[in-house]
Short mmCIF file of C-alpha atoms in Angstrom, two decimals:
data_model
loop_
_atom_site.label_atom_id
_atom_site.label_comp_id
_atom_site.label_asym_id
_atom_site.label_seq_id
_atom_site.Cartn_x
_atom_site.Cartn_y
_atom_site.Cartn_z
CA UNK A 1206 6.44 29.72 10.60
CA UNK A 1207 6.19 26.04 9.62
CA UNK A 1208 5.92 24.84 6.04
CA UNK A 1209 2.33 23.68 6.70
CA UNK A 1210 1.36 27.23 7.67
CA UNK A 1211 2.84 28.51 4.40
CA UNK A 1212 0.82 26.05 2.32
CA UNK A 1213 -2.73 25.79 1.05
CA UNK A 1214 -4.35 22.41 1.63
CA UNK A 1215 -5.89 20.67 -1.38
CA UNK A 1216 -8.46 19.13 0.96
CA UNK A 1217 -7.04 15.65 0.23
CA UNK A 1218 -4.60 14.54 2.93
CA UNK A 1219 -2.71 12.08 0.74
CA UNK A 1220 -2.29 14.65 -2.03
CA UNK A 1221 -1.00 17.21 0.47
CA UNK A 1222 1.63 14.62 1.47
CA UNK A 1223 2.64 14.21 -2.17
CA UNK A 1224 2.91 18.02 -2.47
CA UNK A 1225 5.07 18.32 0.66
CA UNK A 1226 2.23 19.82 2.78
CA UNK A 1227 0.08 21.39 0.06
CA UNK A 1228 -0.03 24.09 -2.61
CA UNK A 1229 2.13 27.20 -2.59
CA UNK A 1230 -0.32 30.08 -2.02
CA UNK A 1231 -1.21 32.72 -4.62
CA UNK A 1232 -0.25 30.53 -7.57
CA UNK A 1233 -2.10 28.78 -10.39
CA UNK A 1234 -2.35 25.02 -10.77
CA UNK A 1235 -3.62 22.94 -13.63
CA UNK A 1236 -5.67 19.75 -13.09
CA UNK A 1237 -5.61 17.63 -16.23
CA UNK A 1238 -7.05 14.27 -17.14
CA UNK A 1239 -9.60 12.51 -19.30
CA UNK A 1240 -13.36 12.85 -18.66
CA UNK A 1241 -14.37 11.06 -15.49
CA UNK A 1242 -10.86 11.13 -14.01
CA UNK A 1243 -12.00 13.18 -11.00
CA UNK A 1244 -10.88 16.72 -11.88
CA UNK A 1245 -14.05 18.46 -10.72
CA UNK A 1246 -14.17 16.41 -7.52
CA UNK A 1247 -10.63 17.51 -6.68
CA UNK A 1248 -11.73 21.11 -7.21
CA UNK A 1249 -14.64 20.60 -4.80
CA UNK A 1250 -12.24 19.30 -2.13
CA UNK A 1251 -10.00 22.31 -2.67
CA UNK A 1252 -12.84 24.79 -2.24
CA UNK A 1253 -14.52 23.12 0.74
CA UNK A 1254 -11.17 22.88 2.54
CA UNK A 1255 -11.00 26.65 2.25
CA UNK A 1256 -14.52 27.04 3.65
CA UNK A 1257 -13.58 24.87 6.63
CA UNK A 1258 -10.57 27.13 7.16
CA UNK A 1259 -12.74 30.27 7.23
CA UNK A 1260 -11.81 31.36 3.71
CA UNK A 1261 -13.94 32.51 0.77
CA UNK A 1262 -14.19 30.12 -2.18
CA UNK A 1263 -15.42 30.70 -5.75
CA UNK A 1264 -16.34 28.05 -8.31
CA UNK A 1265 -16.30 29.41 -11.92
CA UNK A 1266 -18.18 26.77 -13.89
CA UNK A 1267 -17.89 27.26 -17.62
CA UNK A 1268 -19.42 23.98 -18.77
CA UNK A 1269 -21.59 22.22 -16.17
CA UNK A 1270 -24.57 24.01 -14.56
CA UNK A 1271 -24.40 24.76 -10.85
CA UNK A 1272 -27.38 22.55 -10.09
CA UNK A 1273 -25.65 19.48 -11.55
CA UNK A 1274 -22.41 20.24 -9.71
CA UNK A 1275 -24.28 20.48 -6.42
CA UNK A 1276 -26.05 17.19 -7.10
CA UNK A 1277 -22.75 15.45 -7.89
CA UNK A 1278 -21.19 16.85 -4.73
CA UNK A 1279 -24.11 15.69 -2.61
CA UNK A 1280 -23.88 12.16 -4.04
CA UNK A 1281 -20.28 12.01 -2.81
CA UNK A 1282 -21.00 13.52 0.58
CA UNK A 1283 -19.23 16.80 -0.20
CA UNK A 1284 -20.93 19.94 1.14
CA UNK A 1285 -20.57 22.85 -1.31
CA UNK A 1286 -23.45 24.89 0.12
CA UNK A 1287 -21.12 27.69 1.30
CA UNK A 1288 -19.18 27.86 -1.97
CA UNK A 1289 -19.95 30.82 -4.27
CA UNK A 1290 -20.67 29.88 -7.89
CA UNK A 1291 -20.23 31.93 -11.03
CA UNK A 1292 -22.23 29.93 -13.54
CA UNK A 1293 -21.05 30.74 -17.08
CA UNK A 1294 -22.20 27.45 -18.59
CA UNK A 1295 -24.27 27.65 -21.80
CA UNK A 1296 -27.98 27.16 -21.20
CA UNK A 1297 -30.60 25.56 -23.42
CA UNK A 1298 -32.03 28.89 -24.61
CA UNK A 1299 -28.87 29.50 -26.65
CA UNK A 1300 -29.36 26.27 -28.55
CA UNK A 1301 -33.08 26.84 -29.06
CA UNK A 1302 -32.52 30.32 -30.44
CA UNK A 1303 -29.44 29.60 -32.60
CA UNK A 1304 -30.02 25.91 -33.48
CA UNK A 1305 -26.30 25.57 -34.25
CA UNK A 1306 -22.91 25.30 -32.56
CA UNK A 1307 -21.74 28.65 -33.95
CA UNK A 1308 -23.11 30.34 -30.84
CA UNK A 1309 -19.49 30.42 -29.65
CA UNK A 1310 -18.27 32.20 -32.78
CA UNK A 1311 -16.09 35.17 -31.83
CA UNK A 1312 -18.32 37.76 -33.49
CA UNK A 1313 -21.34 36.63 -31.47
CA UNK A 1314 -19.73 36.52 -28.03
CA UNK A 1315 -19.86 39.51 -25.77
CA UNK A 1316 -16.28 39.21 -24.43
CA UNK A 1317 -16.53 42.41 -22.43
CA UNK A 1318 -19.71 41.18 -20.77
CA UNK A 1319 -18.08 37.88 -19.80
CA UNK A 1320 -14.98 39.59 -18.48
CA UNK A 1321 -17.11 42.06 -16.60
CA UNK A 1322 -19.13 39.28 -14.92
CA UNK A 1323 -15.99 37.48 -13.77
CA UNK A 1324 -14.38 40.68 -12.54
CA UNK A 1325 -17.46 41.77 -10.61
CA UNK A 1326 -17.94 38.37 -8.99
CA UNK A 1327 -14.30 38.13 -7.92
CA UNK A 1328 -14.40 41.60 -6.42
CA UNK A 1329 -17.70 40.91 -4.64
CA UNK A 1330 -16.67 37.54 -3.18
CA UNK A 1331 -12.99 38.44 -2.60
CA UNK A 1332 -12.10 34.72 -2.79
CA UNK A 1333 -9.02 33.16 -1.26
CA UNK A 1334 -9.52 30.12 -3.50
CA UNK A 1335 -10.81 29.97 -7.06
CA UNK A 1336 -11.60 26.90 -9.14
CA UNK A 1337 -12.18 27.35 -12.90
CA UNK A 1338 -13.76 24.32 -14.59
CA UNK A 1339 -12.74 23.95 -17.41
CA UNK A 1340 -10.59 26.85 -18.55
CA UNK A 1341 -10.28 25.32 -22.01
CA UNK A 1342 -13.89 26.36 -22.60
CA UNK A 1343 -12.53 29.88 -23.12
CA UNK A 1344 -10.78 28.57 -26.23
CA UNK A 1345 -14.14 28.62 -28.02
CA UNK A 1346 -14.57 32.30 -27.15
CA UNK A 1347 -11.28 33.39 -28.73
CA UNK A 1348 -10.64 34.14 -32.42
CA UNK A 1349 -7.36 32.20 -32.51
CA UNK A 1350 -4.81 30.35 -30.35
CA UNK A 1351 -2.66 33.42 -29.82
CA UNK A 1352 -5.60 35.40 -28.50
CA UNK A 1353 -6.65 32.45 -26.29
CA UNK A 1354 -3.24 32.22 -24.63
CA UNK A 1355 -3.12 35.96 -24.17
CA UNK A 1356 -6.56 36.04 -22.56
CA UNK A 1357 -5.81 33.12 -20.26
CA UNK A 1358 -2.56 34.68 -19.09
CA UNK A 1359 -4.34 37.95 -18.43
CA UNK A 1360 -7.19 36.15 -16.65
CA UNK A 1361 -4.81 34.22 -14.39
CA UNK A 1362 -2.77 37.28 -13.58
CA UNK A 1363 -5.95 39.13 -12.61
CA UNK A 1364 -7.00 36.32 -10.25
CA UNK A 1365 -3.56 36.14 -8.64
CA UNK A 1366 -3.53 39.90 -8.13
CA UNK A 1367 -6.67 39.47 -6.04
CA UNK A 1368 -4.60 37.32 -3.65
CA UNK A 1369 -6.21 34.01 -4.63
CA UNK A 1370 -4.80 30.52 -5.11
CA UNK A 1371 -6.23 29.18 -8.35
CA UNK A 1372 -6.97 25.68 -9.63
CA UNK A 1373 -8.22 25.16 -13.15
CA UNK A 1374 -9.05 22.09 -15.21
CA UNK A 1375 -8.25 21.45 -18.84
CA UNK A 1376 -9.68 19.16 -21.50
CA UNK A 1377 -6.83 17.83 -23.58
CA UNK A 1378 -7.92 16.56 -27.02
CA UNK A 1379 -5.95 15.64 -30.17
CA UNK A 1380 -7.43 18.63 -31.99
CA UNK A 1381 -6.89 21.03 -29.08
CA UNK A 1382 -3.93 19.97 -26.89
CA UNK A 1383 -3.32 21.78 -23.61
CA UNK A 1384 0.47 22.09 -23.89
CA UNK A 1385 0.25 25.89 -23.82
CA UNK A 1386 -1.68 25.82 -20.53
CA UNK A 1387 0.93 23.54 -18.99
CA UNK A 1388 3.59 26.19 -19.59
CA UNK A 1389 1.39 28.90 -18.07
CA UNK A 1390 0.69 27.10 -14.80
CA UNK A 1391 2.87 26.94 -11.69
CA UNK A 1392 2.03 23.28 -11.18
CA UNK A 1393 0.32 20.35 -12.87
CA UNK A 1394 -1.66 17.55 -11.25
CA UNK A 1395 -2.38 14.71 -13.68
CA UNK A 1396 -5.23 12.24 -13.08
CA UNK A 1397 -5.32 8.97 -15.02
CA UNK A 1398 -7.39 5.81 -15.24
CA UNK A 1399 -5.42 2.64 -15.96
CA UNK A 1400 -6.01 -1.11 -15.89
CA UNK A 1401 -4.50 -1.29 -12.40
CA UNK A 1402 -6.75 1.53 -11.10
CA UNK A 1403 -6.73 5.29 -10.83
CA UNK A 1404 -3.38 7.08 -10.70
CA UNK A 1405 -2.30 10.61 -9.78
CA UNK A 1406 1.05 12.24 -10.50
CA UNK A 1407 2.57 15.73 -10.29
CA UNK A 1408 4.88 16.30 -13.28
CA UNK A 1409 5.41 19.99 -12.49
CA UNK A 1410 5.46 21.94 -9.23
CA UNK A 1411 7.32 25.22 -8.94
CA UNK A 1412 8.84 26.38 -5.69
CA UNK A 1413 8.92 23.11 -3.75
CA UNK A 1414 10.02 19.51 -3.73
CA UNK A 1415 7.37 16.80 -4.12
CA UNK A 1416 7.06 13.02 -3.98
CA UNK A 1417 7.76 11.93 -7.52
CA UNK A 1418 6.14 8.95 -9.18
CA UNK A 1419 2.67 7.55 -9.70
CA UNK A 1420 0.42 7.43 -6.66
CA UNK A 1421 -2.83 5.54 -6.24
CA UNK A 1422 -6.16 7.37 -6.18
CA UNK A 1423 -9.59 6.12 -5.23
CA UNK A 1424 -12.97 7.83 -5.68
CA UNK A 1425 -15.63 6.62 -3.27
CA UNK A 1426 -18.17 7.96 -0.81
CA UNK A 1427 -16.56 11.06 0.65
CA UNK A 1428 -14.72 11.93 -2.56
CA UNK A 1429 -11.07 11.40 -3.42
CA UNK A 1430 -8.46 9.54 -1.40
CA UNK A 1431 -4.82 9.58 -2.49
CA UNK A 1432 -2.35 6.91 -1.39
CA UNK A 1433 1.19 8.26 -1.80
CA UNK A 1434 3.87 5.90 -3.06
CA UNK A 1435 5.81 4.56 -0.09
CA UNK A 1436 9.37 5.91 0.14
CA UNK A 1437 11.18 3.78 2.76
CA UNK A 1438 14.07 6.21 3.18
CA UNK A 1439 11.71 8.84 4.59
CA UNK A 1440 10.76 6.66 7.56
CA UNK A 1441 12.95 5.63 10.45
CA UNK A 1442 12.59 4.62 14.08
CA UNK A 1443 14.96 3.62 16.86
CA UNK A 1444 14.45 0.09 18.13
CA UNK A 1445 16.25 -2.45 20.30
CA UNK A 1446 18.58 -4.88 18.54
CA UNK A 1447 17.14 -8.06 20.04
CA UNK A 1448 15.85 -11.46 19.05
CA UNK A 1449 12.15 -12.28 18.85
CA UNK A 1450 11.58 -15.73 20.33
CA UNK A 1451 9.12 -18.26 18.91
CA UNK A 1452 8.50 -19.81 22.31
CA UNK A 1453 9.59 -23.20 20.92
CA UNK A 1454 13.14 -23.92 22.19
CA UNK A 1455 14.09 -26.17 19.27
CA UNK A 1456 13.01 -23.58 16.69
CA UNK A 1457 14.88 -20.86 18.55
CA UNK A 1458 17.99 -23.10 18.55
CA UNK A 1459 17.74 -23.40 14.77
CA UNK A 1460 17.63 -19.59 14.55
CA UNK A 1461 20.29 -18.95 17.20
CA UNK A 1462 17.78 -17.32 19.54
CA UNK A 1463 14.95 -16.32 17.22
CA UNK A 1464 14.26 -13.66 14.59
CA UNK A 1465 15.85 -10.25 15.08
CA UNK A 1466 13.72 -7.11 15.10
CA UNK A 1467 13.84 -5.16 11.88
CA UNK A 1468 14.53 -8.22 9.69
CA UNK A 1469 12.65 -9.99 6.89
CA UNK A 1470 12.17 -13.74 7.17
CA UNK A 1471 10.89 -15.96 4.37
CA UNK A 1472 9.27 -19.20 5.45
CA UNK A 1473 9.23 -21.36 2.36
CA UNK A 1474 7.51 -24.67 1.78
CA UNK A 1475 4.91 -26.62 -0.15
CA UNK A 1476 1.13 -26.23 0.39
CA UNK A 1477 -0.12 -27.44 3.77
CA UNK A 1478 3.32 -27.99 5.24
CA UNK A 1479 2.81 -25.60 8.20
CA UNK A 1480 4.25 -22.26 7.09
CA UNK A 1481 1.40 -20.10 8.41
CA UNK A 1482 1.25 -22.02 11.71
CA UNK A 1483 4.97 -21.43 12.23
CA UNK A 1484 4.57 -17.71 11.59
CA UNK A 1485 1.61 -17.43 13.98
CA UNK A 1486 3.72 -19.18 16.65
CA UNK A 1487 5.99 -16.11 16.77
CA UNK A 1488 2.89 -13.95 17.17
CA UNK A 1489 1.56 -16.11 19.98
CA UNK A 1490 4.80 -15.61 21.89
CA UNK A 1491 4.74 -11.86 21.13
CA UNK A 1492 1.20 -11.65 22.54
CA UNK A 1493 2.56 -12.98 25.83
CA UNK A 1494 4.87 -9.95 25.90
CA UNK A 1495 1.93 -7.63 25.20
CA UNK A 1496 3.07 -6.88 21.62
CA UNK A 1497 0.70 -6.55 18.67
CA UNK A 1498 1.02 -8.51 15.44
CA UNK A 1499 -0.94 -8.51 12.18
CA UNK A 1500 -1.53 -11.19 9.53
CA UNK A 1501 -2.45 -10.13 5.99
CA UNK A 1502 -4.02 -13.22 4.47
CA UNK A 1503 -3.94 -13.28 0.65
CA UNK A 1504 -4.50 -16.98 0.15
CA UNK A 1505 -6.77 -18.18 2.94
CA UNK A 1506 -10.09 -17.07 4.40
CA UNK A 1507 -9.87 -15.54 7.85
CA UNK A 1508 -12.34 -18.03 9.36
CA UNK A 1509 -10.29 -20.95 8.05
CA UNK A 1510 -7.08 -19.56 9.47
CA UNK A 1511 -8.69 -18.95 12.86
CA UNK A 1512 -10.17 -22.45 12.97
CA UNK A 1513 -6.86 -24.11 12.10
CA UNK A 1514 -4.95 -22.15 14.74
CA UNK A 1515 -7.54 -22.72 17.46
CA UNK A 1516 -7.47 -26.48 16.78
CA UNK A 1517 -3.75 -26.67 17.67
CA UNK A 1518 -3.77 -24.67 20.88
CA UNK A 1519 -3.17 -21.21 19.39
CA UNK A 1520 -5.79 -18.90 20.97
CA UNK A 1521 -5.94 -16.39 18.11
CA UNK A 1522 -9.53 -15.33 18.89
CA UNK A 1523 -8.54 -14.43 22.44
CA UNK A 1524 -5.46 -12.63 21.13
CA UNK A 1525 -7.67 -10.65 18.73
CA UNK A 1526 -10.07 -9.68 21.52
CA UNK A 1527 -7.15 -8.41 23.60
CA UNK A 1528 -5.80 -6.40 20.66
CA UNK A 1529 -2.51 -8.28 20.36
CA UNK A 1530 -3.42 -9.82 17.00
CA UNK A 1531 -5.24 -8.65 13.87
CA UNK A 1532 -6.06 -10.99 10.99
CA UNK A 1533 -6.97 -9.09 7.82
CA UNK A 1534 -8.20 -10.95 4.78
CA UNK A 1535 -7.24 -9.13 1.55
CA UNK A 1536 -9.76 -9.55 -1.27
CA UNK A 1537 -8.41 -10.11 -4.76
CA UNK A 1538 -8.05 -7.08 -7.06
CA UNK A 1539 -9.58 -4.65 -4.55
CA UNK A 1540 -6.34 -2.82 -3.74
CA UNK A 1541 -3.25 -1.58 -5.52
CA UNK A 1542 0.16 -2.26 -3.99
CA UNK A 1543 0.35 1.40 -2.93
CA UNK A 1544 -3.02 1.21 -1.18
CA UNK A 1545 -1.98 -1.97 0.59
CA UNK A 1546 1.30 -0.38 1.71
CA UNK A 1547 -0.68 2.58 3.07
CA UNK A 1548 -2.88 0.18 5.03
CA UNK A 1549 0.18 -1.53 6.51
CA UNK A 1550 1.77 1.82 7.34
CA UNK A 1551 -1.35 2.93 9.23
CA UNK A 1552 -1.36 -0.34 11.16
CA UNK A 1553 2.28 0.04 12.18
CA UNK A 1554 2.25 3.74 13.03
CA UNK A 1555 -1.13 3.90 14.76
CA UNK A 1556 -0.99 0.60 16.67
CA UNK A 1557 2.76 0.14 17.25
CA UNK A 1558 2.55 -3.26 15.56
CA UNK A 1559 5.75 -5.28 16.03
CA UNK A 1560 5.29 -8.29 13.74
CA UNK A 1561 3.78 -8.20 10.22
CA UNK A 1562 3.11 -11.41 8.30
CA UNK A 1563 2.19 -11.49 4.60
CA UNK A 1564 0.59 -14.83 3.79
CA UNK A 1565 1.75 -15.37 1.07
CA UNK A 1566 3.98 -13.76 -1.55
CA UNK A 1567 2.33 -15.38 -4.57
CA UNK A 1568 -1.10 -14.35 -3.30
CA UNK A 1569 0.20 -10.80 -2.83
CA UNK A 1570 1.39 -10.77 -6.43
CA UNK A 1571 -1.89 -12.09 -7.84
CA UNK A 1572 -4.36 -10.27 -5.57
CA UNK A 1573 -3.12 -6.71 -6.06
CA UNK A 1574 -3.94 -4.77 -9.20
CA UNK A 1575 -0.43 -3.77 -10.22
CA UNK A 1576 1.52 -5.05 -13.20
CA UNK A 1577 3.54 -8.17 -12.47
CA UNK A 1578 6.92 -6.64 -13.30
CA UNK A 1579 6.47 -3.95 -10.62
CA UNK A 1580 4.83 -5.95 -7.85
CA UNK A 1581 8.00 -7.45 -6.33
CA UNK A 1582 9.60 -4.00 -6.35
CA UNK A 1583 6.62 -2.72 -4.37
CA UNK A 1584 7.07 -5.58 -1.89
CA UNK A 1585 10.74 -4.66 -1.54
CA UNK A 1586 9.81 -1.06 -0.70
CA UNK A 1587 7.23 -2.17 1.85
CA UNK A 1588 9.69 -4.50 3.54
CA UNK A 1589 12.42 -1.85 3.65
CA UNK A 1590 9.96 0.52 5.31
CA UNK A 1591 9.01 -2.10 7.90
CA UNK A 1592 12.67 -2.87 8.61
CA UNK A 1593 13.36 0.85 9.13
CA UNK A 1594 10.50 0.90 11.65
CA UNK A 1595 11.92 -2.05 13.61
CA UNK A 1596 9.12 -4.40 12.55
CA UNK A 1597 9.79 -8.12 12.26
CA UNK A 1598 8.50 -9.21 8.84
CA UNK A 1599 7.48 -12.77 7.99
CA UNK A 1600 6.71 -13.68 4.37
CA UNK A 1601 5.14 -16.96 3.33
CA UNK A 1602 6.56 -18.35 0.10
CA UNK A 1603 4.86 -21.36 -1.45
CA UNK A 1604 6.95 -23.92 -3.31
CA UNK A 1605 5.37 -25.55 -6.33
CA UNK A 1606 6.40 -29.11 -5.51
CA UNK A 1607 5.38 -31.32 -2.57
CA UNK A 1608 8.70 -33.18 -2.42
CA UNK A 1609 11.92 -32.75 -4.33
CA UNK A 1610 14.79 -30.31 -4.56
CA UNK A 1611 14.32 -27.12 -2.53
CA UNK A 1612 13.94 -23.88 -4.50
CA UNK A 1613 12.50 -20.41 -4.11
CA UNK A 1614 9.65 -19.71 -6.53
CA UNK A 1615 10.08 -16.00 -7.28
CA UNK A 1616 13.12 -14.03 -8.41
CA UNK A 1617 14.37 -11.46 -5.94
CA UNK A 1618 13.02 -13.10 -2.82
CA UNK A 1619 16.43 -14.31 -1.65
CA UNK A 1620 17.82 -10.79 -2.04
CA UNK A 1621 14.84 -9.40 -0.12
CA UNK A 1622 15.22 -11.70 2.88
CA UNK A 1623 17.49 -11.59 5.92
CA UNK A 1624 16.48 -15.09 6.96
CA UNK A 1625 15.18 -18.10 5.06
CA UNK A 1626 13.46 -20.95 6.89
CA UNK A 1627 12.29 -23.96 4.92
CA UNK A 1628 9.71 -26.57 5.89
CA UNK A 1629 9.61 -29.49 3.50
CA UNK A 1630 7.83 -32.78 2.95
CA UNK A 1631 10.12 -35.76 2.55
CA UNK A 1632 9.41 -39.39 1.80
CA UNK A 1633 11.23 -41.66 4.21
CA UNK A 1634 10.69 -45.44 4.27
CA UNK A 1635 7.37 -45.05 2.38
CA UNK A 1636 6.14 -42.51 4.92
CA UNK A 1637 5.50 -38.79 4.39
CA UNK A 1638 7.39 -36.75 6.98
CA UNK A 1639 8.20 -33.06 7.40
CA UNK A 1640 11.50 -31.39 8.19
CA UNK A 1641 12.51 -27.83 9.06
CA UNK A 1642 15.81 -26.03 8.66
CA UNK A 1643 17.46 -22.65 8.15
CA UNK A 1644 19.17 -21.74 4.86
CA UNK A 1645 20.18 -18.16 5.58
CA UNK A 1646 20.58 -15.76 8.48
CA UNK A 1647 22.33 -12.46 7.89
CA UNK A 1648 22.58 -11.12 11.41
CA UNK A 1649 24.06 -14.14 13.21
CA UNK A 1650 25.12 -17.73 12.98
CA UNK A 1651 22.48 -20.47 12.89
CA UNK A 1652 22.14 -24.22 13.30
CA UNK A 1653 23.02 -26.10 10.13
CA UNK A 1654 21.16 -29.28 11.05
CA UNK A 1655 17.71 -30.26 9.80
CA UNK A 1656 15.08 -31.27 12.36
CA UNK A 1657 11.85 -33.20 12.02
CA UNK A 1658 8.73 -31.02 12.15
CA UNK A 1659 5.19 -31.86 13.22
CA UNK A 1660 1.96 -30.01 13.99
CA UNK A 1661 0.00 -31.66 16.79
CA UNK A 1662 -3.09 -30.77 18.78
CA UNK A 1663 -0.75 -29.07 21.23
CA UNK A 1664 1.03 -26.92 18.65
CA UNK A 1665 4.41 -27.12 16.94
CA UNK A 1666 6.58 -30.10 17.76
CA UNK A 1667 10.19 -30.04 16.57
CA UNK A 1668 12.62 -32.89 17.09
CA UNK A 1669 16.34 -33.22 17.65
CA UNK A 1670 18.74 -32.73 14.69
CA UNK A 1671 18.56 -35.51 12.09
CA UNK A 1672 22.29 -36.12 12.15
CA UNK A 1673 22.20 -39.35 10.14
CA UNK A 1674 20.02 -38.16 7.26
CA UNK A 1675 21.46 -36.65 4.08
CA UNK A 1676 20.16 -35.45 0.71
CA UNK A 1677 17.08 -33.66 2.05
CA UNK A 1678 17.53 -30.46 0.01
CA UNK A 1679 18.30 -32.41 -3.15
CA UNK A 1680 14.99 -34.25 -2.84
CA UNK A 1681 16.59 -37.63 -2.16
CA UNK A 1682 16.80 -38.11 1.64
CA UNK A 1683 18.85 -41.14 2.65
CA UNK A 1684 20.50 -42.44 5.78
CA UNK A 1685 24.28 -42.76 5.76
CA UNK A 1686 25.77 -46.27 5.72
CA UNK A 1687 25.62 -48.31 8.91
CA UNK A 1688 29.16 -47.58 10.14
CA UNK A 1689 28.89 -43.84 9.52
CA UNK A 1690 25.35 -43.81 10.82
CA UNK A 1691 26.40 -45.48 14.07
CA UNK A 1692 29.15 -42.91 14.51
CA UNK A 1693 26.62 -40.12 13.84
CA UNK A 1694 24.21 -41.58 16.37
CA UNK A 1695 26.90 -41.87 19.05
CA UNK A 1696 28.01 -38.28 18.42
CA UNK A 1697 24.41 -37.13 18.48
CA UNK A 1698 23.78 -38.95 21.74
CA UNK A 1699 26.73 -37.23 23.34
CA UNK A 1700 25.66 -33.77 22.14
CA UNK A 1701 21.89 -33.96 21.98
CA UNK A 1702 20.84 -36.79 24.32
CA UNK A 1703 20.38 -39.47 21.65
CA UNK A 1704 18.86 -39.87 18.20
CA UNK A 1705 15.77 -41.97 17.54
CA UNK A 1706 15.36 -42.58 13.84
CA UNK A 1707 11.68 -43.40 14.07
CA UNK A 1708 10.73 -40.78 16.62
CA UNK A 1709 13.34 -38.03 16.98
CA UNK A 1710 11.19 -35.92 19.32
CA UNK A 1711 12.85 -35.78 22.71
CA UNK A 1712 11.32 -32.70 24.27
CA UNK A 1713 8.68 -33.62 26.86
CA UNK A 1714 7.42 -30.04 27.25
CA UNK A 1715 5.76 -30.26 23.83
CA UNK A 1716 3.33 -33.02 24.87
CA UNK A 1717 0.82 -31.24 27.11
CA UNK A 1718 -1.68 -28.48 26.45
CA UNK A 1719 -0.46 -26.54 29.46
CA UNK A 1720 3.16 -26.59 28.35
CA UNK A 1721 2.31 -25.54 24.76
CA UNK A 1722 0.82 -22.29 26.01
CA UNK A 1723 4.33 -21.02 26.74
CA UNK A 1724 4.64 -17.37 25.85
CA UNK A 1725 0.86 -16.78 25.99
CA UNK A 1726 -0.71 -15.42 29.14
CA UNK A 1727 -4.48 -15.72 29.02
CA UNK A 1728 -4.99 -13.72 32.17
#
């Protein structure tokens, strides 16, 4: 029998994943959290999952009336119509008759009557699942803490003896902490609300391993969705060790054939230098092979990106229609890093996506809700997962200066990357030019020369190596002296077919619309 068959689903797929397929049956679990954290909603999911599985489910509501619970469930789209309720919530008649809060005083509570009602209902319904909300309400019916703990233990043991799996909620307050209930339960699910969004964790779970850490939680129409923290080491896939071509021969020469599958490439440069266009070029070539790519745009509107690409002979709309490209604009502060990683994982595993581009790293850091000190770690985990799945990852990194000495803008990016490509503005003879080069490539050798870079109406245009130009990375590009420069030009002519200082583009295939559609088959 599989582990899934030995488990009880919580009714929340992401939470079941955190719990290694679900709850261990015939045990008691505590759901804790502040008011409004989603404890009751989680209980509704638990019970309705049992109904869908042909089981009996009982909701013991000690605080909120059944009518209000049903209304709340309906507003979320959760159907609790087949759930049995044992409504033990105080009604208004108690307050009218007693006009005080001492209605819960021990000498005025019919404990035997309450116990009898619970016992009779459990025996009548014979539930497979029971949700008690909140069990701390019984504290007001007990003469002291010792008696409360004793009664709760007895109550839980009775429910387990009926063959039920039990969830109960607690209300932890400074005057009445729930530490004792934590010791009594077989597992604890903790719901929290933080500045970066809702969080769920499982600090205790007897009898099974779980996914440790803090996982994202969202409450929306349909109820609760849990996004488990991505653990790269739990994902792996066999893939071919091959290069991914850009379709531009000069760029592939720089990269010694292209970008390898299962690697992370950072394309770094100043604003407007052509980083995104270069990344999309790899996707255009992949589309010609029938492979799917996805762009997650953090810094640019989708319509703007599409317009720019279409204007330089990159048919991204046609690629999108054929399903070989998806452009997804990520709105600021709408997702946590864990939710975003879940979205990427779904894209890769459901659509066999082969190239993922994050445009750009700084936008990723600012747009997601997580704390700054953790966000790069989350990006590392996402990239490790994608590498394990054989996905080619392209990250856009924006430099803060237009011209000047080259530098990466965020700590840890160099460690994260397998390849670093830079595109940089330079000032040469009072003219703004662009150059492209490779700083790092882990998996193979690469061309050490810098080439001139242009974006034309026909796409990317990359020139021959600038053999006579020095000081580009230091921010002070200069030509070597005349004698050395002449030697460099003669050597370049022998190896590369000549160097033209003013126009170093010697590749005729880049000058026609037809030729710039290499790698893309529109049929």
